[in-house]
Short mmCIF file of C-alpha atoms and ligand atoms in Angstrom, two decimals:
data_model
loop_
_atom_site.label_atom_id
_atom_site.label_comp_id
_atom_site.label_asym_id
_atom_site.label_seq_id
_atom_site.Cartn_x
_atom_site.Cartn_y
_atom_site.Cartn_z
CA UNK A 1 12.36 8.61 -26.55
CA UNK A 2 13.55 4.99 -26.41
CA UNK A 3 11.50 3.31 -23.70
CA UNK A 4 8.64 5.34 -22.33
CA UNK A 5 7.91 2.79 -19.61
CA UNK A 6 11.21 3.60 -17.92
CA UNK A 7 10.27 7.23 -17.29
CA UNK A 8 9.29 8.22 -13.79
CA UNK A 9 5.95 9.97 -13.54
CA UNK A 10 7.69 13.32 -13.09
CA UNK A 11 9.84 12.69 -16.19
CA UNK A 12 6.77 11.59 -18.17
CA UNK A 13 4.95 14.75 -17.08
CA UNK A 14 7.93 16.88 -18.19
CA UNK A 15 8.09 15.07 -21.53
CA UNK A 16 4.38 15.69 -22.06
CA UNK A 17 4.74 19.37 -21.17
CA UNK A 18 7.69 19.72 -23.56
CA UNK A 19 5.70 18.11 -26.37
CA UNK A 20 8.22 15.25 -26.61
CA UNK A 21 5.60 12.56 -26.19
CA UNK A 22 1.86 12.10 -25.89
CA UNK A 23 -0.38 10.51 -23.32
CA UNK A 24 -1.50 8.00 -25.96
CA UNK A 25 2.15 7.02 -26.54
CA UNK A 26 2.82 6.68 -22.79
CA UNK A 27 -0.35 4.70 -22.23
CA UNK A 28 0.22 2.44 -25.22
CA UNK A 29 3.78 1.78 -24.02
CA UNK A 30 2.45 0.77 -20.60
CA UNK A 31 -0.19 -1.47 -22.21
CA UNK A 32 2.44 -3.12 -24.44
CA UNK A 33 4.62 -3.74 -21.43
CA UNK A 34 1.64 -5.22 -19.57
CA UNK A 35 0.97 -7.52 -22.54
CA UNK A 36 4.63 -8.58 -22.59
CA UNK A 37 5.18 -9.34 -18.89
CA UNK A 38 1.80 -10.08 -17.32
CA UNK A 39 2.10 -13.77 -18.10
CA UNK A 40 5.07 -13.83 -15.72
CA UNK A 41 4.10 -11.19 -13.15
CA UNK A 42 0.28 -11.25 -12.87
CA UNK A 43 0.06 -7.81 -11.30
CA UNK A 44 -3.37 -7.04 -12.77
CA UNK A 45 -6.80 -8.55 -12.27
CA UNK A 46 -8.32 -6.41 -14.99
CA UNK A 47 -6.72 -4.32 -17.74
CA UNK A 48 -8.82 -1.62 -19.39
CA UNK A 49 -6.86 -0.94 -22.56
CA UNK A 50 -9.71 0.74 -24.43
CA UNK A 51 -10.71 2.95 -21.50
CA UNK A 52 -7.12 3.98 -20.77
CA UNK A 53 -6.44 4.88 -24.40
CA UNK A 54 -9.65 6.88 -24.58
CA UNK A 55 -8.66 8.86 -21.46
CA UNK A 56 -5.18 9.33 -22.93
CA UNK A 57 -6.58 10.70 -26.18
CA UNK A 58 -8.76 13.10 -24.18
CA UNK A 59 -5.69 14.26 -22.26
CA UNK A 60 -3.78 14.89 -25.48
CA UNK A 61 -6.76 16.84 -26.83
CA UNK A 62 -6.89 19.00 -23.67
CA UNK A 63 -3.20 19.72 -24.00
CA UNK A 64 -3.52 20.58 -27.68
CA UNK A 65 -6.39 22.94 -26.89
CA UNK A 66 -4.26 24.73 -24.29
CA UNK A 67 -6.65 23.92 -21.44
CA UNK A 68 -5.38 24.12 -17.84
CA UNK A 69 -3.82 20.78 -16.89
CA UNK A 70 -2.87 19.02 -13.67
CA UNK A 71 0.86 18.28 -13.37
CA UNK A 72 0.17 14.54 -13.89
CA UNK A 73 -2.44 14.93 -16.64
CA UNK A 74 -1.86 12.16 -19.18
CA UNK A 75 0.42 9.99 -16.99
CA UNK A 76 -1.10 6.49 -16.71
CA UNK A 77 -1.80 4.79 -13.39
CA UNK A 78 -2.89 1.42 -11.99
CA UNK A 79 -5.41 1.13 -9.15
CA UNK A 80 -5.63 -1.52 -6.42
CA UNK A 81 -8.76 -3.58 -6.84
CA UNK A 82 -10.11 -2.57 -3.43
CA UNK A 83 -11.04 0.90 -4.75
CA UNK A 84 -14.40 1.36 -6.43
CA UNK A 85 -14.15 2.26 -10.11
CA UNK A 86 -17.32 3.23 -11.94
CA UNK A 87 -17.78 0.83 -14.85
CA UNK A 88 -14.71 -1.30 -14.06
CA UNK A 89 -14.83 -4.56 -12.09
CA UNK A 90 -13.87 -4.27 -8.43
CA UNK A 91 -13.33 -7.64 -6.75
CA UNK A 92 -11.08 -6.95 -3.73
CA UNK A 93 -9.32 -10.14 -4.79
CA UNK A 94 -12.38 -12.11 -3.64
CA UNK A 95 -14.73 -14.56 -5.34
CA UNK A 96 -17.59 -13.00 -3.42
CA UNK A 97 -17.31 -9.85 -5.55
CA UNK A 98 -16.46 -11.58 -8.84
CA UNK A 99 -18.02 -9.63 -11.67
CA UNK A 100 -19.18 -6.73 -9.48
CA UNK A 101 -19.02 -3.43 -11.33
CA UNK A 102 -19.49 -0.46 -9.00
CA UNK A 103 -21.90 2.30 -10.04
CA UNK A 104 -19.62 4.99 -8.58
CA UNK A 105 -15.98 6.01 -8.19
CA UNK A 106 -14.01 6.14 -4.97
CA UNK A 107 -13.10 9.77 -4.28
CA UNK A 108 -9.44 9.08 -5.03
CA UNK A 109 -10.40 7.52 -8.37
CA UNK A 110 -12.66 10.49 -9.18
CA UNK A 111 -9.65 12.72 -8.45
CA UNK A 112 -7.44 10.71 -10.82
CA UNK A 113 -10.06 11.03 -13.54
CA UNK A 114 -10.58 14.76 -12.95
CA UNK A 115 -6.81 15.28 -13.19
CA UNK A 116 -6.68 13.28 -16.43
CA UNK A 117 -4.63 10.20 -15.46
CA UNK A 118 -5.54 7.27 -17.73
CA UNK A 119 -6.45 4.24 -15.58
CA UNK A 120 -4.68 1.15 -16.92
CA UNK A 121 -6.58 -1.34 -14.79
CA UNK A 122 -7.06 -2.90 -11.40
CA UNK A 123 -4.26 -4.60 -9.52
CA UNK A 124 -4.12 -7.91 -7.68
CA UNK A 125 -4.25 -8.10 -3.90
CA UNK A 126 -4.76 -10.43 -0.99
CA UNK A 127 -8.48 -11.02 -0.55
CA UNK A 128 -9.99 -7.96 1.14
CA UNK A 129 -6.43 -6.72 1.76
CA UNK A 130 -5.72 -9.46 4.28
CA UNK A 131 -2.18 -10.68 3.89
CA UNK A 132 1.46 -9.83 3.33
CA UNK A 133 2.20 -11.78 0.16
CA UNK A 134 -0.74 -11.46 -2.29
CA UNK A 135 -1.00 -15.26 -2.12
CA UNK A 136 -4.45 -14.89 -0.53
CA UNK A 137 -5.91 -13.49 -3.75
CA UNK A 138 -8.74 -15.70 -5.00
CA UNK A 139 -7.37 -15.11 -8.50
CA UNK A 140 -3.88 -16.48 -8.00
CA UNK A 141 -0.72 -14.82 -6.72
CA UNK A 142 1.39 -12.00 -8.13
CA UNK A 143 5.07 -12.76 -8.69
CA UNK A 144 7.94 -10.51 -7.59
CA UNK A 145 9.64 -9.03 -10.69
CA UNK A 146 13.03 -9.36 -8.94
CA UNK A 147 12.60 -13.13 -8.63
CA UNK A 148 9.48 -14.79 -9.96
CA UNK A 149 9.67 -17.54 -7.33
CA UNK A 150 9.17 -14.93 -4.60
CA UNK A 151 6.22 -12.99 -3.21
CA UNK A 152 5.76 -9.28 -4.07
CA UNK A 153 4.55 -8.45 -0.57
CA UNK A 154 0.96 -7.80 0.34
CA UNK A 155 -1.74 -7.04 0.43
CA UNK A 156 -0.91 -4.64 -2.40
CA UNK A 157 1.54 -6.87 -4.24
CA UNK A 158 -0.16 -6.17 -7.55
CA UNK A 159 0.35 -2.42 -7.39
CA UNK A 160 3.95 -2.77 -6.21
CA UNK A 161 4.82 -5.40 -8.84
CA UNK A 162 3.17 -3.37 -11.62
CA UNK A 163 5.35 -0.37 -10.75
CA UNK A 164 8.50 -2.47 -10.21
CA UNK A 165 8.00 -4.29 -13.54
CA UNK A 166 7.55 -0.97 -15.41
CA UNK A 167 3.95 -1.83 -16.28
CA UNK A 168 2.81 1.47 -14.77
CA UNK A 169 4.74 4.50 -13.54
CA UNK A 170 2.24 5.04 -10.74
CA UNK A 171 -0.25 3.00 -8.74
CA UNK A 172 -2.62 3.44 -5.83
CA UNK A 173 -2.44 1.12 -2.86
CA UNK A 174 -4.08 0.89 0.54
CA UNK A 175 -2.33 0.38 3.84
CA UNK A 176 -4.12 -0.99 6.91
CA UNK A 177 -1.09 -2.52 8.59
CA UNK A 178 1.61 -2.12 5.95
CA UNK A 179 0.10 -3.12 2.62
CA UNK A 180 1.68 -0.21 0.74
CA UNK A 181 5.01 -0.05 2.58
CA UNK A 182 5.85 -3.75 2.93
CA UNK A 183 5.27 -4.54 -0.79
CA UNK A 184 7.31 -1.41 -1.52
CA UNK A 185 10.17 -2.77 0.57
CA UNK A 186 10.30 -6.19 -1.10
CA UNK A 187 9.91 -4.90 -4.67
CA UNK A 188 12.35 -1.96 -4.50
CA UNK A 189 9.60 0.64 -4.94
CA UNK A 190 8.43 3.65 -2.94
CA UNK A 191 5.21 3.45 -0.94
CA UNK A 192 3.52 5.94 1.35
CA UNK A 193 0.84 5.56 3.98
CA UNK A 194 -0.48 9.09 4.53
CA UNK A 195 -1.71 10.48 7.85
CA UNK A 196 -5.01 8.82 8.77
CA UNK A 197 -7.75 11.08 7.45
CA UNK A 198 -5.40 12.80 5.02
CA UNK A 199 -6.71 10.91 1.99
CA UNK A 200 -10.37 10.05 1.49
CA UNK A 201 -11.51 6.49 2.19
CA UNK A 202 -14.83 6.97 0.40
CA UNK A 203 -15.16 4.10 -2.08
CA UNK A 204 -12.36 2.10 -0.46
CA UNK A 205 -13.91 -1.26 0.45
CA UNK A 206 -13.09 -1.27 4.14
CA UNK A 207 -11.08 -3.91 5.89
CA UNK A 208 -10.61 -1.98 9.16
CA UNK A 209 -11.92 1.58 8.95
CA UNK A 210 -9.86 3.00 11.79
CA UNK A 211 -6.63 1.77 10.17
CA UNK A 212 -7.14 1.91 6.37
CA UNK A 213 -5.48 4.63 4.27
CA UNK A 214 -5.08 5.03 0.51
CA UNK A 215 -1.62 6.05 -0.67
CA UNK A 216 0.87 6.23 -3.55
CA UNK A 217 2.99 3.42 -4.99
CA UNK A 218 5.78 4.78 -7.20
CA UNK A 219 9.40 4.44 -8.26
CA UNK A 220 10.62 7.72 -6.74
CA UNK A 221 9.93 9.87 -3.71
CA UNK A 222 9.04 12.87 -5.89
CA UNK A 223 6.47 10.81 -7.82
CA UNK A 224 4.91 9.75 -4.52
CA UNK A 225 4.67 13.40 -3.44
CA UNK A 226 3.01 14.36 -6.72
CA UNK A 227 0.44 11.56 -6.43
CA UNK A 228 -0.17 12.11 -2.71
CA UNK A 229 -0.76 15.79 -3.39
CA UNK A 230 -3.33 14.85 -6.03
CA UNK A 231 -5.32 12.30 -4.00
CA UNK A 232 -5.10 14.04 -0.61
CA UNK A 233 -7.29 16.63 1.01
CA UNK A 234 -10.66 16.95 2.69
CA UNK A 235 -13.62 14.93 1.46
CA UNK A 236 -17.08 15.59 2.91
CA UNK A 237 -18.05 12.03 1.84
CA UNK A 238 -15.62 10.56 4.40
CA UNK A 239 -16.53 11.41 7.99
CA UNK A 240 -12.96 10.78 9.16
CA UNK A 241 -11.40 13.03 6.54
CA UNK A 242 -9.37 15.88 8.00
CA UNK A 243 -10.62 19.34 7.06
CA UNK A 244 -7.24 20.98 6.79
CA UNK A 245 -4.98 21.71 3.81
CA UNK A 246 -2.10 19.30 3.14
CA UNK A 247 1.44 20.56 3.68
CA UNK A 248 3.36 21.24 0.46
CA UNK A 249 4.56 17.70 -0.22
CA UNK A 250 6.05 18.32 -3.64
CA UNK A 251 8.10 21.28 -2.40
CA UNK A 252 9.33 19.12 0.49
CA UNK A 253 10.45 16.38 -1.93
CA UNK A 254 12.26 18.89 -4.14
CA UNK A 255 13.91 20.53 -1.15
CA UNK A 256 14.98 17.16 0.24
CA UNK A 257 16.55 16.13 -3.06
CA UNK A 258 19.10 18.93 -2.57
CA UNK A 259 20.43 16.66 0.18
CA UNK A 260 20.81 18.98 3.16
CA UNK A 261 19.28 17.63 6.36
CA UNK A 262 21.09 19.86 8.83
CA UNK A 263 18.94 20.68 11.83
CA UNK A 264 16.90 17.47 11.44
CA UNK A 265 16.68 15.07 14.35
CA UNK A 266 16.16 11.39 13.48
CA UNK A 267 15.22 8.67 15.96
CA UNK A 268 16.12 5.03 15.34
CA UNK A 269 13.38 2.98 17.02
CA UNK A 270 15.10 0.56 19.40
CA UNK A 271 12.26 -1.97 19.33
CA UNK A 272 12.17 -2.09 15.51
CA UNK A 273 15.79 -2.45 14.56
CA UNK A 274 17.23 -5.44 16.35
CA UNK A 275 15.99 -8.98 16.85
CA UNK A 276 13.98 -10.71 14.17
CA UNK A 277 15.52 -8.88 11.21
CA UNK A 278 17.53 -10.43 8.39
CA UNK A 279 21.20 -9.44 8.63
CA UNK A 280 21.29 -7.96 5.10
CA UNK A 281 18.22 -5.85 5.81
CA UNK A 282 19.81 -4.46 8.97
CA UNK A 283 23.09 -3.78 7.16
CA UNK A 284 21.32 -1.72 4.45
CA UNK A 285 19.34 0.04 7.18
CA UNK A 286 22.50 1.05 9.04
CA UNK A 287 24.10 2.33 5.83
CA UNK A 288 21.08 4.52 5.17
CA UNK A 289 21.21 5.87 8.71
CA UNK A 290 24.87 6.74 8.12
CA UNK A 291 23.88 8.59 4.94
CA UNK A 292 21.35 10.64 6.90
CA UNK A 293 24.15 11.62 9.28
CA UNK A 294 26.34 12.56 6.32
CA UNK A 295 23.51 14.77 5.05
CA UNK A 296 23.64 16.68 8.32
CA UNK A 297 20.96 14.97 10.42
CA UNK A 298 21.48 14.20 14.08
CA UNK A 299 20.62 10.57 14.85
CA UNK A 300 19.64 9.27 18.28
CA UNK A 301 18.09 6.04 19.48
CA UNK A 302 14.53 6.27 20.75
CA UNK A 303 12.66 3.61 22.67
CA UNK A 304 8.95 3.04 22.04
CA UNK A 305 8.38 0.30 24.63
CA UNK A 306 4.78 -0.47 23.73
CA UNK A 307 5.58 -1.19 20.07
CA UNK A 308 6.29 -4.79 21.09
CA UNK A 309 2.53 -5.13 21.63
CA UNK A 310 1.60 -3.59 18.26
CA UNK A 311 1.16 -6.86 16.40
CA UNK A 312 -1.10 -8.40 19.05
CA UNK A 313 -3.10 -5.18 19.30
CA UNK A 314 -3.54 -4.97 15.54
CA UNK A 315 -4.60 -8.60 15.27
CA UNK A 316 -7.47 -7.90 17.66
CA UNK A 317 -8.65 -4.51 16.42
CA UNK A 318 -8.33 -5.31 12.71
CA UNK A 319 -10.35 -8.59 12.76
CA UNK A 320 -13.00 -6.97 14.97
CA UNK A 321 -13.53 -4.22 12.44
CA UNK A 322 -13.18 -6.60 9.49
CA UNK A 323 -15.75 -9.07 10.84
CA UNK A 324 -18.23 -6.26 11.15
CA UNK A 325 -17.43 -4.82 7.71
CA UNK A 326 -17.68 -8.16 5.93
CA UNK A 327 -21.16 -8.81 7.31
CA UNK A 328 -22.50 -6.81 4.36
CA UNK A 329 -21.55 -9.53 1.90
CA UNK A 330 -24.80 -11.36 2.44
CA UNK A 331 -25.60 -12.49 -1.13
CA UNK A 332 -28.79 -10.45 -1.01
CA UNK A 333 -27.84 -7.12 -2.57
CA UNK A 334 -24.81 -7.75 -4.76
CA UNK A 335 -21.98 -10.19 -5.28
CA UNK A 336 -21.96 -13.95 -5.34
CA UNK A 337 -25.15 -15.84 -4.57
CA UNK A 338 -24.93 -19.60 -4.02
CA UNK A 339 -28.02 -21.73 -3.45
CA UNK A 340 -27.30 -24.45 -0.90
CA UNK A 341 -27.45 -27.99 -2.17
CA UNK A 342 -30.00 -30.37 -0.78
CA UNK A 343 -32.31 -27.71 0.70
CA UNK A 344 -35.64 -27.33 -1.10
CA UNK A 345 -36.79 -23.96 0.12
CA UNK A 346 -33.64 -22.32 1.42
CA UNK A 347 -34.08 -19.45 3.83
CA UNK A 348 -32.17 -16.20 3.37
CA UNK A 349 -29.83 -17.42 6.09
CA UNK A 350 -29.20 -20.71 4.25
CA UNK A 351 -28.29 -18.76 1.11
CA UNK A 352 -26.03 -16.41 3.07
CA UNK A 353 -24.26 -19.32 4.69
CA UNK A 354 -23.68 -21.13 1.39
CA UNK A 355 -22.60 -17.95 -0.39
CA UNK A 356 -20.17 -16.84 2.32
CA UNK A 357 -18.76 -20.33 2.55
CA UNK A 358 -18.10 -20.44 -1.19
CA UNK A 359 -17.18 -16.79 -1.63
CA UNK A 360 -14.66 -16.15 1.16
CA UNK A 361 -11.20 -17.70 1.35
CA UNK A 362 -9.60 -19.23 4.43
CA UNK A 363 -7.77 -16.11 5.65
CA UNK A 364 -10.94 -14.03 5.45
CA UNK A 365 -12.89 -16.67 7.34
CA UNK A 366 -10.14 -16.88 9.96
CA UNK A 367 -10.39 -13.15 10.61
CA UNK A 368 -14.19 -13.12 10.68
CA UNK A 369 -14.10 -15.87 13.31
CA UNK A 370 -11.37 -14.11 15.33
CA UNK A 371 -13.15 -10.77 15.19
CA UNK A 372 -16.56 -12.15 16.01
CA UNK A 373 -15.12 -14.01 18.97
CA UNK A 374 -13.22 -10.99 20.29
CA UNK A 375 -16.32 -8.83 20.06
CA UNK A 376 -18.68 -11.34 21.62
CA UNK A 377 -20.33 -10.56 24.91
CA UNK A 378 -18.17 -11.64 27.80
CA UNK A 379 -14.97 -11.25 25.76
CA UNK A 380 -15.42 -7.75 24.40
CA UNK A 381 -13.74 -5.97 27.32
CA UNK A 382 -10.98 -8.51 27.70
CA UNK A 383 -9.96 -8.46 24.04
CA UNK A 384 -11.27 -5.50 22.05
CA UNK A 385 -11.35 -3.13 25.03
CA UNK A 386 -7.84 -4.05 26.14
CA UNK A 387 -6.49 -3.74 22.60
CA UNK A 388 -7.92 -0.22 22.36
CA UNK A 389 -6.16 0.72 25.59
CA UNK A 390 -2.84 -0.61 24.32
CA UNK A 391 -3.44 1.29 21.09
CA UNK A 392 -3.54 4.46 23.17
CA UNK A 393 -0.23 3.50 24.81
CA UNK A 394 1.35 3.04 21.37
CA UNK A 395 0.07 6.45 20.29
CA UNK A 396 1.58 7.94 23.45
CA UNK A 397 4.93 6.30 22.61
CA UNK A 398 4.82 8.13 19.28
CA UNK A 399 3.89 11.41 20.99
CA UNK A 400 6.80 11.08 23.41
CA UNK A 401 9.21 10.12 20.63
CA UNK A 402 8.20 13.04 18.45
CA UNK A 403 8.92 15.40 21.33
CA UNK A 404 12.53 14.32 20.99
CA UNK A 405 12.94 13.85 17.22
CA UNK A 406 11.44 15.07 13.93
CA UNK A 407 11.15 11.65 12.29
CA UNK A 408 11.52 8.03 13.36
CA UNK A 409 13.18 5.36 11.23
CA UNK A 410 13.35 1.56 11.02
CA UNK A 411 13.69 -1.14 8.38
CA UNK A 412 10.28 -1.48 6.67
CA UNK A 413 10.05 -5.26 6.68
CA UNK A 414 12.07 -7.79 8.67
CA UNK A 415 13.18 -9.76 5.60
CA UNK A 416 13.48 -9.48 1.87
CA UNK A 417 10.89 -11.20 -0.34
CA UNK A 418 10.33 -14.80 0.73
CA UNK A 419 9.50 -17.76 -1.48
CA UNK A 420 5.93 -18.30 -2.63
CA UNK A 421 4.29 -20.83 -0.34
CA UNK A 422 6.89 -20.41 2.39
CA UNK A 423 4.55 -18.82 4.95
CA UNK A 424 1.18 -19.66 3.46
CA UNK A 425 0.30 -22.30 6.04
CA UNK A 426 1.67 -20.35 8.98
CA UNK A 427 -0.50 -17.29 9.68
CA UNK A 428 1.69 -16.05 12.53
CA UNK A 429 4.83 -16.13 10.36
CA UNK A 430 2.87 -14.18 7.74
CA UNK A 431 1.64 -11.62 10.29
CA UNK A 432 5.18 -10.99 11.54
CA UNK A 433 6.07 -9.28 8.25
CA UNK A 434 4.17 -6.22 9.43
CA UNK A 435 5.96 -5.90 12.72
CA UNK A 436 7.48 -2.54 11.79
CA UNK A 437 4.65 -1.06 9.74
CA UNK A 438 1.67 -1.67 12.05
CA UNK A 439 2.44 0.90 14.79
CA UNK A 440 1.89 3.78 12.33
CA UNK A 441 -1.59 2.51 11.42
CA UNK A 442 -2.57 2.10 15.07
CA UNK A 443 -1.54 5.69 15.81
CA UNK A 444 -2.65 7.23 12.49
CA UNK A 445 0.78 8.69 11.73
CA UNK A 446 2.23 8.79 8.19
CA UNK A 447 5.03 6.57 6.91
CA UNK A 448 7.06 6.03 3.76
CA UNK A 449 9.14 3.07 2.59
CA UNK A 450 11.89 3.53 0.06
CA UNK A 451 14.53 1.11 -1.20
CA UNK A 452 17.74 1.05 0.83
CA UNK A 453 19.63 -1.38 -1.41
CA UNK A 454 20.02 -5.10 -1.95
CA UNK A 455 20.62 -7.53 0.89
CA UNK A 456 23.94 -9.34 0.59
CA UNK A 457 22.60 -12.82 1.23
CA UNK A 458 20.04 -12.89 -1.60
CA UNK A 459 20.52 -9.76 -3.72
CA UNK A 460 16.91 -8.71 -3.09
CA UNK A 461 15.63 -5.24 -2.16
CA UNK A 462 15.40 -4.05 1.43
CA UNK A 463 13.19 -1.17 2.57
CA UNK A 464 13.84 1.85 4.77
CA UNK A 465 10.89 3.28 6.70
CA UNK A 466 10.48 6.89 7.82
CA UNK A 467 7.63 7.87 10.15
CA UNK A 468 6.49 11.40 10.98
CA UNK A 469 3.91 12.97 13.31
CA UNK A 470 0.30 13.15 12.11
CA UNK A 471 -0.18 15.88 9.48
CA UNK A 472 3.59 16.28 9.01
CA UNK A 473 3.63 14.12 5.88
CA UNK A 474 5.94 16.66 4.25
CA UNK A 475 8.78 15.40 6.50
CA UNK A 476 8.55 11.95 4.87
CA UNK A 477 9.22 13.54 1.51
CA UNK A 478 12.01 15.84 2.63
CA UNK A 479 13.93 13.09 4.40
CA UNK A 480 12.98 10.41 1.86
CA UNK A 481 14.15 12.47 -1.11
CA UNK A 482 17.44 13.30 0.62
CA UNK A 483 18.12 9.65 1.37
CA UNK A 484 17.06 8.58 -2.12
CA UNK A 485 19.46 11.09 -3.68
CA UNK A 486 22.34 9.94 -1.46
CA UNK A 487 21.66 6.26 -2.19
CA UNK A 488 21.34 6.76 -5.93
CA UNK A 489 24.59 8.69 -5.97
CA UNK A 490 26.17 5.60 -4.40
CA UNK A 491 24.50 3.11 -6.73
CA UNK A 492 25.03 5.25 -9.82
CA UNK A 493 21.45 4.49 -10.97
CA UNK A 494 18.00 3.85 -9.57
CA UNK A 495 17.86 0.49 -7.78
CA UNK A 496 15.23 -0.89 -10.15
CA UNK A 497 17.70 -0.65 -13.02
CA UNK A 498 19.46 -3.56 -11.33
CA UNK A 499 16.38 -5.79 -11.43
CA UNK A 500 16.68 -8.77 -13.78
CA UNK A 501 14.87 -8.29 -17.06
CA UNK A 502 11.65 -10.18 -17.54
CA UNK A 503 10.53 -12.14 -20.57
CA UNK A 504 9.71 -9.73 -23.35
CA UNK A 505 11.80 -7.03 -21.69
CA UNK A 506 12.92 -4.53 -24.28
CA UNK A 507 15.10 -2.51 -21.89
N1 LIG B 610 -0.51 -7.66 6.21
C1 LIG B 610 -1.42 -6.99 7.10
C2 LIG B 610 -2.65 -7.83 7.26
O1 LIG B 610 -2.64 -8.91 6.82
C3 LIG B 610 -1.74 -5.62 6.58
C4 LIG B 610 -2.68 -5.64 5.45
C5 LIG B 610 -2.98 -4.28 4.92
O2 LIG B 610 -2.30 -3.31 5.23
N2 LIG B 610 -4.06 -4.21 4.15
O3 LIG B 610 -3.61 -7.42 7.82
#
């Protein structure tokens, strides 16, 4: 096999099952690729070569012994650095957790280990998952493999870039307002935010508990279904986990790939497909909609009038929850501890103040201040309370829409990848990138982003978003796989094959 890093996870799994390769070979190929391109991409904060190779050898031994194996046993994966990994550093992209090594695994990580996926390392991210460009990482930005002067999206730019640059066939991300889907859109990869409660959040360092979800970052829709199937399901350690079996996601992806969508009703969201979008993004979106029609789907326009308030609602609820969550970084139990200068006998509060000042970046501080203000007495009802009411209106818009259609669609992000630094000093411009992804988090419904092609003006990937009712995640895979098959038939190859090669690229 010429270049193992080019295999999708499903292809790698097939090659393993057929005895054409080994997990050690796959993992070593990924590690070699990481060594070759990380200098340019910086997708990882920590690479665990020895640990990954040890897990790979164990997978090969299990296979040789004829033990029962998970479908993805032996296929390597990268993990966003916001998920706790026993024995591996977990920084959340923040100085305040520099050097912290968790004594336990997040449930999703425990599931990866139990299924035998070698963990290549931890991926870069905006500090505490706050951002849309990965420029808010305390450890420096990640660069978009399509154009190294551009952002890879955020907050999960590391996971998306690792998968787009063929450093890993699979990665885990987390999506609070779009951090899986928006990086997916701007890197030409597939990203899924599952139904809220469908995947355990235990061991995910929370930004905003009522919005956060862990999900797959992959190169194909089928790979996302395979990974979602593995990490999903009830977890008694997460009180918001849904105690109900997942639909058959992998079967839905396989069925969708056959390309027949007759009987399916698709709604184009009026409020998310007009003003504020780059022309090339809208053009690719419209082409994809036309392909859905060709596949037999009926397409109608659906208005969700309260979606125009989604951004404002999110930027109240999220900072409120974040400010409360981040109170635990108090320099007393773990993480950075800074002794204030010029104070002889500093109180615990003095130490906390100095440590939080040194350990948190500007965006984190901005959100702590916003959240604390919005929750303060006298303002709580006006801000937090009102935002929760509008959240209910947005959920009702989804309910009404899903009475008319099976899935809703929109472009994933308003633009293709922008230049590094372009929006760094303009928080509002940065926040606007999540215009189309945030409603799903507020309502808890699942969403997928898959590449819809390259925008004419800059030749960079655009993303297509599909949203489904809560617990109907299988629809994302059926429709996503059908669209992916139709698009690839048009392109003649997966979109990522068109990405420029990076230094050290052997492909
Ligand atoms: N970009 C959004 C934010 O800054 C979403 C982040 C996320 O989903 N983690 O909050």
